[in-house]
Coordinates of C-alpha atoms in Angstrom, one line a residue:
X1 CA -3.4 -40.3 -9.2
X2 CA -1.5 -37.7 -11.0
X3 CA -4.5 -35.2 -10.9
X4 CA -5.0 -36.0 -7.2
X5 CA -1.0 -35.1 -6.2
X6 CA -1.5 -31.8 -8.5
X7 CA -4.7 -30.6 -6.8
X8 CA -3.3 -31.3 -3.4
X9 CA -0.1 -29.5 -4.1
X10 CA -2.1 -26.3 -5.8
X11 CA -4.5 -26.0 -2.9
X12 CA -1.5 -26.8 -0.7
X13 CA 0.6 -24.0 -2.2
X14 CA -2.4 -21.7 -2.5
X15 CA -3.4 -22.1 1.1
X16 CA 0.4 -21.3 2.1
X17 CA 0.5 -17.9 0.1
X18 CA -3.2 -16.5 1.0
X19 CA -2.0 -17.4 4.8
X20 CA 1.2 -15.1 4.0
X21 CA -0.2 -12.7 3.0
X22 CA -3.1 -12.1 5.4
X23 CA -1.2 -13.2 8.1
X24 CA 0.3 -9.7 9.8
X25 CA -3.7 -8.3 9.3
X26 CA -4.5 -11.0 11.1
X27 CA -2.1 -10.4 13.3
X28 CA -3.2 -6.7 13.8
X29 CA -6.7 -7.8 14.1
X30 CA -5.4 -10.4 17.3
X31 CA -3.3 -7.6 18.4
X32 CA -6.4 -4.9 18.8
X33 CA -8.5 -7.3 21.0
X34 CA -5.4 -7.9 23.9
X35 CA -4.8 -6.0 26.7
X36 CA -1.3 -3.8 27.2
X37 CA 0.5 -6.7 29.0
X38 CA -0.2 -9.1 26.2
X39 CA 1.0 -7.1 23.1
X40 CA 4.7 -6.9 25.0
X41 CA 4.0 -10.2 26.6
X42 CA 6.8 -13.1 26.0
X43 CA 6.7 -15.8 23.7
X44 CA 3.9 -13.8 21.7
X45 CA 0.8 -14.3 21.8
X46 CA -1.6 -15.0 19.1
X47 CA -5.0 -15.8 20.8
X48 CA -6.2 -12.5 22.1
X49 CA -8.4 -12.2 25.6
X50 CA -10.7 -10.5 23.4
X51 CA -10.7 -7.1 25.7
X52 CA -12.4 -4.0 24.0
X53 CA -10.7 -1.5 25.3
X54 CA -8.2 -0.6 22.6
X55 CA -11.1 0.4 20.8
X56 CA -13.0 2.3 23.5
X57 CA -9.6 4.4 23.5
X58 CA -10.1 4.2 19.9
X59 CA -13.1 6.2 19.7
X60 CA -12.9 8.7 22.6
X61 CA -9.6 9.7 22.6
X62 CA -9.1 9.7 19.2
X63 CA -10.9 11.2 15.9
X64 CA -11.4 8.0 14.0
X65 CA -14.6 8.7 13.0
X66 CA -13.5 12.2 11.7
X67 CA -11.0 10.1 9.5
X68 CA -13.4 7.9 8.3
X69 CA -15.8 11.2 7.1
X70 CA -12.7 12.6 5.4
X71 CA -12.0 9.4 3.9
X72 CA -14.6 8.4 2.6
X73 CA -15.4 12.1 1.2
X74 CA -12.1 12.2 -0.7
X75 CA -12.0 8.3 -1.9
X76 CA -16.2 8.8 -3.1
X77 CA -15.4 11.6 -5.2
X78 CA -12.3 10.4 -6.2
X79 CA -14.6 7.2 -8.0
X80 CA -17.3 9.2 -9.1
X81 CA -14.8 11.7 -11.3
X82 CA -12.8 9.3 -12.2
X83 CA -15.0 6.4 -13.6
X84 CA -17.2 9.7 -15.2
X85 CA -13.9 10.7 -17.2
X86 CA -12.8 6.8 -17.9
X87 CA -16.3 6.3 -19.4
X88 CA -15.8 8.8 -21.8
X89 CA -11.9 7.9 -22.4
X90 CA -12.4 4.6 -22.7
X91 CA -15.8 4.6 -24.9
X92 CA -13.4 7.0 -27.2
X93 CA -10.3 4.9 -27.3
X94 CA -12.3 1.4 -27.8
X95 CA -15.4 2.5 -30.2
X96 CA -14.6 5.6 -32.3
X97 CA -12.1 5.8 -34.9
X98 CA -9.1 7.6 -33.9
X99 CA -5.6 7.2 -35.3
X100 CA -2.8 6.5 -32.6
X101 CA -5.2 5.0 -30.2
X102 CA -2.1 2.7 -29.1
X103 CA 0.4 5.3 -28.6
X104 CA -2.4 7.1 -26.8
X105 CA -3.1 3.8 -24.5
X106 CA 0.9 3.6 -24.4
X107 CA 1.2 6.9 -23.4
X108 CA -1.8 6.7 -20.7
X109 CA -0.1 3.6 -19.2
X110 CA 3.4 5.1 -19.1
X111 CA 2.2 8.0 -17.0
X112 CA 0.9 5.9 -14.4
X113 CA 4.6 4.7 -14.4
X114 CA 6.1 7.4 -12.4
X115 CA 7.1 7.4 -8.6
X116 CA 5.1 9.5 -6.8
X117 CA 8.1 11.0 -4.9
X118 CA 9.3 12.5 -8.8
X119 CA 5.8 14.3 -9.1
X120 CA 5.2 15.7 -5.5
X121 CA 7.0 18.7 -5.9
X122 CA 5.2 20.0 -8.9
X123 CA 1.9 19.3 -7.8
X124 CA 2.6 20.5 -4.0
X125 CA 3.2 23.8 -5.9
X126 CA 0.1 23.9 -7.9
X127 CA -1.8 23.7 -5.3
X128 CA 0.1 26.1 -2.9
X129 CA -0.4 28.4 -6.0
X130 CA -4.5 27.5 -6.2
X131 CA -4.8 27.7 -2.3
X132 CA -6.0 24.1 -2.6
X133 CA -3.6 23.0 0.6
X134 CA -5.5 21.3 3.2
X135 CA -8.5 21.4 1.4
X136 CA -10.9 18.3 0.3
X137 CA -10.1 19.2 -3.4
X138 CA -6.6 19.4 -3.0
X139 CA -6.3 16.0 -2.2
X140 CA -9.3 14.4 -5.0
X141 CA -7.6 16.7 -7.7
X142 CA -3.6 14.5 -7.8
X143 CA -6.0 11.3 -6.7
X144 CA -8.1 11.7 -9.7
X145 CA -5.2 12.2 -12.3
X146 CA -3.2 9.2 -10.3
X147 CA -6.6 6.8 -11.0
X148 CA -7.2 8.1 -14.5
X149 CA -4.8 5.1 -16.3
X150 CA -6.1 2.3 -13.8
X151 CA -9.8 3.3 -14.8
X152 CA -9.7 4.2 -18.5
X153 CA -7.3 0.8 -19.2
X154 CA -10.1 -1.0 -17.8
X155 CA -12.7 0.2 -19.4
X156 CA -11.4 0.7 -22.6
X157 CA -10.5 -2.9 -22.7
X158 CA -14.1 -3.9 -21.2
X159 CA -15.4 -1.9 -24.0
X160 CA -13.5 -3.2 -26.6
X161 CA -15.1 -6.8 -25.6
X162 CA -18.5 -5.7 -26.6
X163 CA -19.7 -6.8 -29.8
X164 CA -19.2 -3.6 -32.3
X165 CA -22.8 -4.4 -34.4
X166 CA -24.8 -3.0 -31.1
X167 CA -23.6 0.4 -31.4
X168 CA -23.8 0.1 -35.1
X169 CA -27.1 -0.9 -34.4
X170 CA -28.1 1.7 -32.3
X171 CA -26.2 4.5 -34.6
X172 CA -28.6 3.5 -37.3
X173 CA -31.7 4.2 -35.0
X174 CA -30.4 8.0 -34.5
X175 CA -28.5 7.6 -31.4
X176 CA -25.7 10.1 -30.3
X177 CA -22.4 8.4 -29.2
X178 CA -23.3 9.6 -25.7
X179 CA -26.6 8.2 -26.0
X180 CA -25.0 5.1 -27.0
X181 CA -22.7 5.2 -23.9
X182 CA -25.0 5.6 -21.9
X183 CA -28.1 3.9 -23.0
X184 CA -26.2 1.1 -24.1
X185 CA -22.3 0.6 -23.5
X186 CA -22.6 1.5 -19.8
X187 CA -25.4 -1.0 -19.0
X188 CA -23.5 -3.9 -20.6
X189 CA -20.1 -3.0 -18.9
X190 CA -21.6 -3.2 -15.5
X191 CA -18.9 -5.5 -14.1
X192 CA -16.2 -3.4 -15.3
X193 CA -17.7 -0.4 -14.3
X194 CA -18.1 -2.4 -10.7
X195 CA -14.5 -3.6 -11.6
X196 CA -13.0 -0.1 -11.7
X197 CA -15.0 1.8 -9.3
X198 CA -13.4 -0.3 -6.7
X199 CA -10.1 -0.5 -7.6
X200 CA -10.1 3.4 -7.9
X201 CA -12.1 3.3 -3.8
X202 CA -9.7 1.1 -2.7
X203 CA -6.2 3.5 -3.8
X204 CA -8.0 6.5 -2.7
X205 CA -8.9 4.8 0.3
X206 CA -5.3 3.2 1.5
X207 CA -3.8 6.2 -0.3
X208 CA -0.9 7.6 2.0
X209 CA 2.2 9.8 1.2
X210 CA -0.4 12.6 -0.7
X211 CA -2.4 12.6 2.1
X212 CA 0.4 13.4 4.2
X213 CA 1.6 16.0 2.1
X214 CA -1.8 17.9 1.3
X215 CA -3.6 17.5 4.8
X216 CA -1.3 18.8 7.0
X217 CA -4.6 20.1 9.2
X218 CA -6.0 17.4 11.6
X219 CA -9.6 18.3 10.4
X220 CA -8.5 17.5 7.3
X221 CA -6.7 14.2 7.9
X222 CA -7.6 11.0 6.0
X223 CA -7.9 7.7 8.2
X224 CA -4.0 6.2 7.1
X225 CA -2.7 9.5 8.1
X226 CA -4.5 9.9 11.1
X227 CA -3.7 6.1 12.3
X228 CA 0.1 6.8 11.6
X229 CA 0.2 9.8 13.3
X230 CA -1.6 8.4 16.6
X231 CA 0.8 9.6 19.5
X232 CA 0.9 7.5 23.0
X233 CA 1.7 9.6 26.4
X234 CA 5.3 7.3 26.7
X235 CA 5.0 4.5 24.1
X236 CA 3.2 4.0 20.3
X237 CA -0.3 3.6 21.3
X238 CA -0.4 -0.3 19.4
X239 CA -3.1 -1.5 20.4
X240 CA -5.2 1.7 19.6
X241 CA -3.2 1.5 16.4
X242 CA -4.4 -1.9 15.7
X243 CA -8.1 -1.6 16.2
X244 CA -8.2 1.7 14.6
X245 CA -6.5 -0.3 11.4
X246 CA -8.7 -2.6 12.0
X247 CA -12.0 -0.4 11.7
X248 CA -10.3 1.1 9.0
X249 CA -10.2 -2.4 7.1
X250 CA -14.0 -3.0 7.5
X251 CA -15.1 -1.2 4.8
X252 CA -13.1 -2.7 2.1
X253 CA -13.9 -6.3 3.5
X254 CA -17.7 -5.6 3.0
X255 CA -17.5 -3.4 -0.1
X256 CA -15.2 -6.6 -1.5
X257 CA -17.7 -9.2 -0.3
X258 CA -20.9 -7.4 -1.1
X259 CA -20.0 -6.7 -4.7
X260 CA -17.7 -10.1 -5.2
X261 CA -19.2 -11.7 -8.3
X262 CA -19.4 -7.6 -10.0
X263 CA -15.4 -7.8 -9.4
X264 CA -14.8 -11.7 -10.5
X265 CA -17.1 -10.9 -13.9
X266 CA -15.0 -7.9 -14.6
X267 CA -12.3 -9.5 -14.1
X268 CA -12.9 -12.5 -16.4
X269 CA -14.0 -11.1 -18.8
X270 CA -11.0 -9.7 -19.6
X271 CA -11.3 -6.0 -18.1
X272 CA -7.5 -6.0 -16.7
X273 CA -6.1 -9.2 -18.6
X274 CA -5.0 -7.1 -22.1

């Protein structure tokens, strides 16, 4: 009876906080299938008519799928240099000998620490200085060095995990220790590599305020810039707003989904626990 009453009140409680928290996306999502007299309409309400044409107004008037390009140009190679340079971090800091490695990790973690308001400035300049101001680089440059931490704690900690006797092993058969990563360590690590790569997608992805600094060009625009900054004739356009969110969120749903165990192994097996 006791087990009963605690299961009940832990799916209870867990069913309250996941409905918290997705509750204003599912609002959004309600919100981009109404028409204009329902979003202003009083009481609220939740149950759409299921209209389209927010996002008919969505795609012509608007350059969502411009966004989207730019996105998902800046967030891929944001992921591919930064799970390239964690690889080699992390198979560093977990398998080779090294003194300091936990003032190194310490020092890795605390730079991920700052506000990104403290660092804008500097790196605003630097890239005023390269030219690299409303340009794809400009943007994948600060994202790569903001991801660096998130990825290489990862995988330094999934690659700790692995037993030290198959490198050891491998050593002794005349491998290099990039040989060994990637023959070996990279293969096994799979689910944190998975683990990381979309962590790192996902911040690039939703990534705002440097975006709005660096692309200050509409052709350049990443899709949580261009949403913000859709303007209405009168009003804020919210229904356009919400299906363009909406679209936005797609992605990550089915990237989440698709690769759901990958993220659940990583994660278990102690990737982002230490």
């Amino acid at each position: 009876m006791k087990n009963i009453s605690y299961k009940l009140t832990f799916l209870l409680t867990t069913a309250v906080v996941v409905l918290v928290s997705i509750f204003p996306f599912l609002w959004f999502v309600s919100t981009s299938f109404k028409r204009e007299i329902e979003i202003s309409s009083i009481p609220p309400i939740f149950i759409p008519s299921f209209n389209m044409q927010f996002y008919q107004s969505t795609i012509s008037n608007y350059d969502i799928f411009l966004y989207i390009k730019n996105s998902l140009l800046v967030a891929g190679c944001t992921t591919i240099i930064t799970i390239f340079i964690s690889s080699l971090a992390g198979y560093a800091l977990a398998c080779l000998k090294l003194k300091g490695k936990r003032l190194i990790m310490g020092i890795i973690l605390a730079s991920s620490m700052f506000p990104q308001i403290s660092i804008a400035g500097p790196i605003w300049r630097i890239l005023d200085f390269f030219g690299w101001l409303n340009c794809y680089q400009g943007l994948i440059l600060p994202y790569v060095t903001l991801t660096l931490p998130l990825g290489i704690w990862i995988l330094a900690s999934f690659f700790d995990k692995l037993p030290k006797e198959i490198e050891e092993a491998a050593m002794i058969d005349g491998c290099s220790h990039i040989q060994v990563l990637l023959k070996i360590i990279a293969p096994l690590s799979l689910p944190g590599i998975f683990t990381a790569s979309i962590l790192v997608f996902i911040y690039a992805w939703n990534e705002f305020f440097f975006a709005l600094l660096v692309m200050t060009e509409e052709k350049y625009r990443t899709l949580p810039v261009g949403i913000a900054l859709f303007q209405g004739q009168y009003t804020m356009p919210w229904g356009e707003i919400a299906a363009a969110s909406t679209i936005a969120t797609i992605p990550l749903v089915i990237l989440v989904m698709f690769f759901q165990k990958q993220i659940v192994s990583g994660l278990s097996a102690g990737a982002v626990k230490e």
